[in-house]
PDB file of C-alpha atoms in Angstrom:
ATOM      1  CA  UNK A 442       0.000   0.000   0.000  1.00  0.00           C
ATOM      2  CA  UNK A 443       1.320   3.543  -0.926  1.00  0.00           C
ATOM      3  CA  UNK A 444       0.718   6.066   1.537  1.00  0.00           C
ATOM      4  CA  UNK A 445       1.994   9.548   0.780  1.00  0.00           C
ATOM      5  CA  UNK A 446       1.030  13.737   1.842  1.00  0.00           C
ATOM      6  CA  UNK A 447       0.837  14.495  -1.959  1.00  0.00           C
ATOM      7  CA  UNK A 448      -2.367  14.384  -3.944  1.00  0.00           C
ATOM      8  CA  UNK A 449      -0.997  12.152  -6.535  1.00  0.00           C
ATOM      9  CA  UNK A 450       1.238   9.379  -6.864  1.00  0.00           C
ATOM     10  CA  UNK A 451       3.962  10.094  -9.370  1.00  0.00           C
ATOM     11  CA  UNK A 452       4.332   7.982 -12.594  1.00  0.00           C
ATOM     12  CA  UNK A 453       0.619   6.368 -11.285  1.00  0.00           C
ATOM     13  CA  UNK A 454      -2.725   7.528 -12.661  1.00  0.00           C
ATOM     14  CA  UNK A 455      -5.162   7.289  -9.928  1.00  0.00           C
ATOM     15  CA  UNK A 456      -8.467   5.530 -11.550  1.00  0.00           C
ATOM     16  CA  UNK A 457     -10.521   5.258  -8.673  1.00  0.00           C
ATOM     17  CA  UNK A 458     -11.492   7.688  -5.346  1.00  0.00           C
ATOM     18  CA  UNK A 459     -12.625   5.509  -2.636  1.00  0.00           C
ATOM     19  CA  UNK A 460     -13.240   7.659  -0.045  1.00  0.00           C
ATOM     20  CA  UNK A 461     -11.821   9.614   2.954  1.00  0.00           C
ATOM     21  CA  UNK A 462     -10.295   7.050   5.438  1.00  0.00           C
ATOM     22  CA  UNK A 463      -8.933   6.979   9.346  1.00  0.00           C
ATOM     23  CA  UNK A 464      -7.213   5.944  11.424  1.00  0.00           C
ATOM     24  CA  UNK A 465      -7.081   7.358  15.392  1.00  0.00           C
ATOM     25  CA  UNK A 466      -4.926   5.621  18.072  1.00  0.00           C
ATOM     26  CA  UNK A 467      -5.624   7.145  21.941  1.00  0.00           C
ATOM     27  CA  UNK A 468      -2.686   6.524  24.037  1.00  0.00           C
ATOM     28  CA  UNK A 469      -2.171   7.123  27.935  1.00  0.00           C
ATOM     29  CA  UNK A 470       0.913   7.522  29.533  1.00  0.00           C
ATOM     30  CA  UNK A 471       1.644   5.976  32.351  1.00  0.00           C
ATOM     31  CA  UNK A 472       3.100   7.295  36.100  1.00  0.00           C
ATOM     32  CA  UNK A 473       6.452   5.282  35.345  1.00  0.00           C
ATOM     33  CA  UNK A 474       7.021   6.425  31.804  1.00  0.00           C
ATOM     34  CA  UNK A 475       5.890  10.197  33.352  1.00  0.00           C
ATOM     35  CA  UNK A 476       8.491   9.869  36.057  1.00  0.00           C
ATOM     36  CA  UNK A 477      11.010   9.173  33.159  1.00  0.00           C
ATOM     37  CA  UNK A 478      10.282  11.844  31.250  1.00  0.00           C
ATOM     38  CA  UNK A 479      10.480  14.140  34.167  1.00  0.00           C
ATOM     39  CA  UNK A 480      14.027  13.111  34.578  1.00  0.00           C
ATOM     40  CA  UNK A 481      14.799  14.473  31.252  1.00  0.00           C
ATOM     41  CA  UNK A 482      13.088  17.442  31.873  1.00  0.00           C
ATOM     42  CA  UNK A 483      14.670  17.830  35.425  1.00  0.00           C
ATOM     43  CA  UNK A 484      18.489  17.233  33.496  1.00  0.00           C
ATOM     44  CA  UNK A 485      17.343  18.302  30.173  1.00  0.00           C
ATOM     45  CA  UNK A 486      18.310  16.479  27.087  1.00  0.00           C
ATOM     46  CA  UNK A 487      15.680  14.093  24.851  1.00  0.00           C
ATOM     47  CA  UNK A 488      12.854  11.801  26.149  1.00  0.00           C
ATOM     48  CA  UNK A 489      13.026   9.124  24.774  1.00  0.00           C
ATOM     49  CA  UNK A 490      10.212   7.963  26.678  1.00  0.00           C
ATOM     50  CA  UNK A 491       7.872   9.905  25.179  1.00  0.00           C
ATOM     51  CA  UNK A 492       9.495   9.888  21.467  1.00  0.00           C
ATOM     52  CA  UNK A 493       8.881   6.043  21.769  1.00  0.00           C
ATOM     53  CA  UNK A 494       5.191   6.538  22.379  1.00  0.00           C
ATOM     54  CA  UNK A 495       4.807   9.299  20.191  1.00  0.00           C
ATOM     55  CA  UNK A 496       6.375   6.837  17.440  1.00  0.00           C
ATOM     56  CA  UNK A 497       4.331   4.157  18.257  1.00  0.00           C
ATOM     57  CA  UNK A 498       0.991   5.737  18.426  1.00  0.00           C
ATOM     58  CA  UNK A 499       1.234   7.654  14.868  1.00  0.00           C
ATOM     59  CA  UNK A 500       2.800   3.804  12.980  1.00  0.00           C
ATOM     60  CA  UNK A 501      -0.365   2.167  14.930  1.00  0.00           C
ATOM     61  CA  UNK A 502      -3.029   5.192  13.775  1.00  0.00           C
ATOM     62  CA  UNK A 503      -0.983   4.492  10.207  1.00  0.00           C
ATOM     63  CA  UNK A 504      -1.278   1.425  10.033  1.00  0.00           C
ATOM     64  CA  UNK A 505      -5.202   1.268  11.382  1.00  0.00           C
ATOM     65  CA  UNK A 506      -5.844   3.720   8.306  1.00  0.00           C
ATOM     66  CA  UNK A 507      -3.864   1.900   5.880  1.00  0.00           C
ATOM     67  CA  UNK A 508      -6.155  -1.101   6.475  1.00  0.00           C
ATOM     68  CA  UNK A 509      -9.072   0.661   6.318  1.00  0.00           C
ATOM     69  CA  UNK A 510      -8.221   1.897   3.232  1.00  0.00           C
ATOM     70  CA  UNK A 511      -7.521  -1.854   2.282  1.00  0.00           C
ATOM     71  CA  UNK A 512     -10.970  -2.877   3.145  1.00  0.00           C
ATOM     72  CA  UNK A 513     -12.621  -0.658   0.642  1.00  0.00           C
ATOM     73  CA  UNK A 514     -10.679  -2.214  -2.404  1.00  0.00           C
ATOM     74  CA  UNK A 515      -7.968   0.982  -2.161  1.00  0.00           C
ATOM     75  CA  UNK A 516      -3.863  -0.343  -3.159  1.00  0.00           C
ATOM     76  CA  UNK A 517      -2.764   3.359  -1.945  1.00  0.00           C
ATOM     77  CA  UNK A 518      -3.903   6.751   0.195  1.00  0.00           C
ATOM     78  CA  UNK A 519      -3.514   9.944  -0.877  1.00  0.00           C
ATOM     79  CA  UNK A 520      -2.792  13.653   0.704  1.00  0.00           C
ATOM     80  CA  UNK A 521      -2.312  11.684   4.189  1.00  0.00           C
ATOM     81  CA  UNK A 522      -2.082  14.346   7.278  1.00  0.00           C
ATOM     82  CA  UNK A 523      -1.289  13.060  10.648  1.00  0.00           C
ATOM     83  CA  UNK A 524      -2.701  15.335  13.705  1.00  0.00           C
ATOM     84  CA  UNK A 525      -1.257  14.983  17.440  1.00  0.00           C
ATOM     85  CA  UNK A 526      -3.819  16.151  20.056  1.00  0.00           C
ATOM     86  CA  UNK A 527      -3.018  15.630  24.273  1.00  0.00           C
ATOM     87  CA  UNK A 528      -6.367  14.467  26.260  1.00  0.00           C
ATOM     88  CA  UNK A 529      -7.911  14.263  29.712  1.00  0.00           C
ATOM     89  CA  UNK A 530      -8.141  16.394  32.925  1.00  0.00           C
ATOM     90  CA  UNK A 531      -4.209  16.314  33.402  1.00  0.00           C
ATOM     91  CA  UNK A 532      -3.357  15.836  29.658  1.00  0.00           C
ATOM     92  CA  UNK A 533      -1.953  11.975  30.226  1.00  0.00           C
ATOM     93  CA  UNK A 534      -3.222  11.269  26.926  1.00  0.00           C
ATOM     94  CA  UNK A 535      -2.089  11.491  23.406  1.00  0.00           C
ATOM     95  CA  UNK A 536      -4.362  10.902  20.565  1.00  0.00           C
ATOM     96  CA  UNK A 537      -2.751  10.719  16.983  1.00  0.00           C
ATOM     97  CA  UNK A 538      -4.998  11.042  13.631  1.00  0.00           C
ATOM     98  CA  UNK A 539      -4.202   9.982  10.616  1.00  0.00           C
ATOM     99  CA  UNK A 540      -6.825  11.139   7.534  1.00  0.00           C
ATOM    100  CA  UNK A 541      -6.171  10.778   3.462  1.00  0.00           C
ATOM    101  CA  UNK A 542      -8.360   9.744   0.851  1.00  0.00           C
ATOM    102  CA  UNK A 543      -8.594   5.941  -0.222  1.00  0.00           C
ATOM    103  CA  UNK A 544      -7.331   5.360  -4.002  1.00  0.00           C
ATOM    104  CA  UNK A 545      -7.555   2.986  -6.552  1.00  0.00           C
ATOM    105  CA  UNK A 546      -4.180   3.680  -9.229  1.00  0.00           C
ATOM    106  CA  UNK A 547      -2.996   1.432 -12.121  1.00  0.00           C
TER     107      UNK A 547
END
């Protein structure tokens, strides 16, 4: 499956619009992997912590779009944007977004 940010493929001619396909992923961070984190803050640097998560939650929210797409007959997806929102009373969770449009190209 194809998945790119551009509206066309190049050296493809799309033949077929499927439809406008998701995928979300809601992730929650948890009191150990927040303590981490905090370290980094405390000492500065990278967290790695959260980068992991961050990582995982957008290839999952990817990858649940991707087979959407699949399911309605699609081989690629088209002008893909990924969103990043942070949830809940004290912001512990991170919801990623991915949205393109499902294509059929020969």
């Amino acid at each position: 499956m194809i998945i790119t940010t551009t509206p066309s493929i190049e050296g493809k001619q799309i033949v077929e619009y499927k439809g406008i396909v998701f995928g979300e992923v809601i992730s929650g961070v948890n009191a150990i992997k927040d303590f981490k984190a905090g370290l980094s803050n405390i000492f500065g640097g990278r967290s790695g912590t959260y980068e992991n998560e961050l990582i995982q939650a957008r290839e999952n929210a990817l990858k649940e779009m991707s087979d959407r797409a699949s399911q309605t007959g699609a081989n690629a997806v088209v002008a893909v944007d990924v969103d990043y929102e942070v949830l809940g009373a004290d912001n512990g969770m991170l919801m990623v977004t991915a949205c393109g449009t499902a294509v059929v190209y020969k």
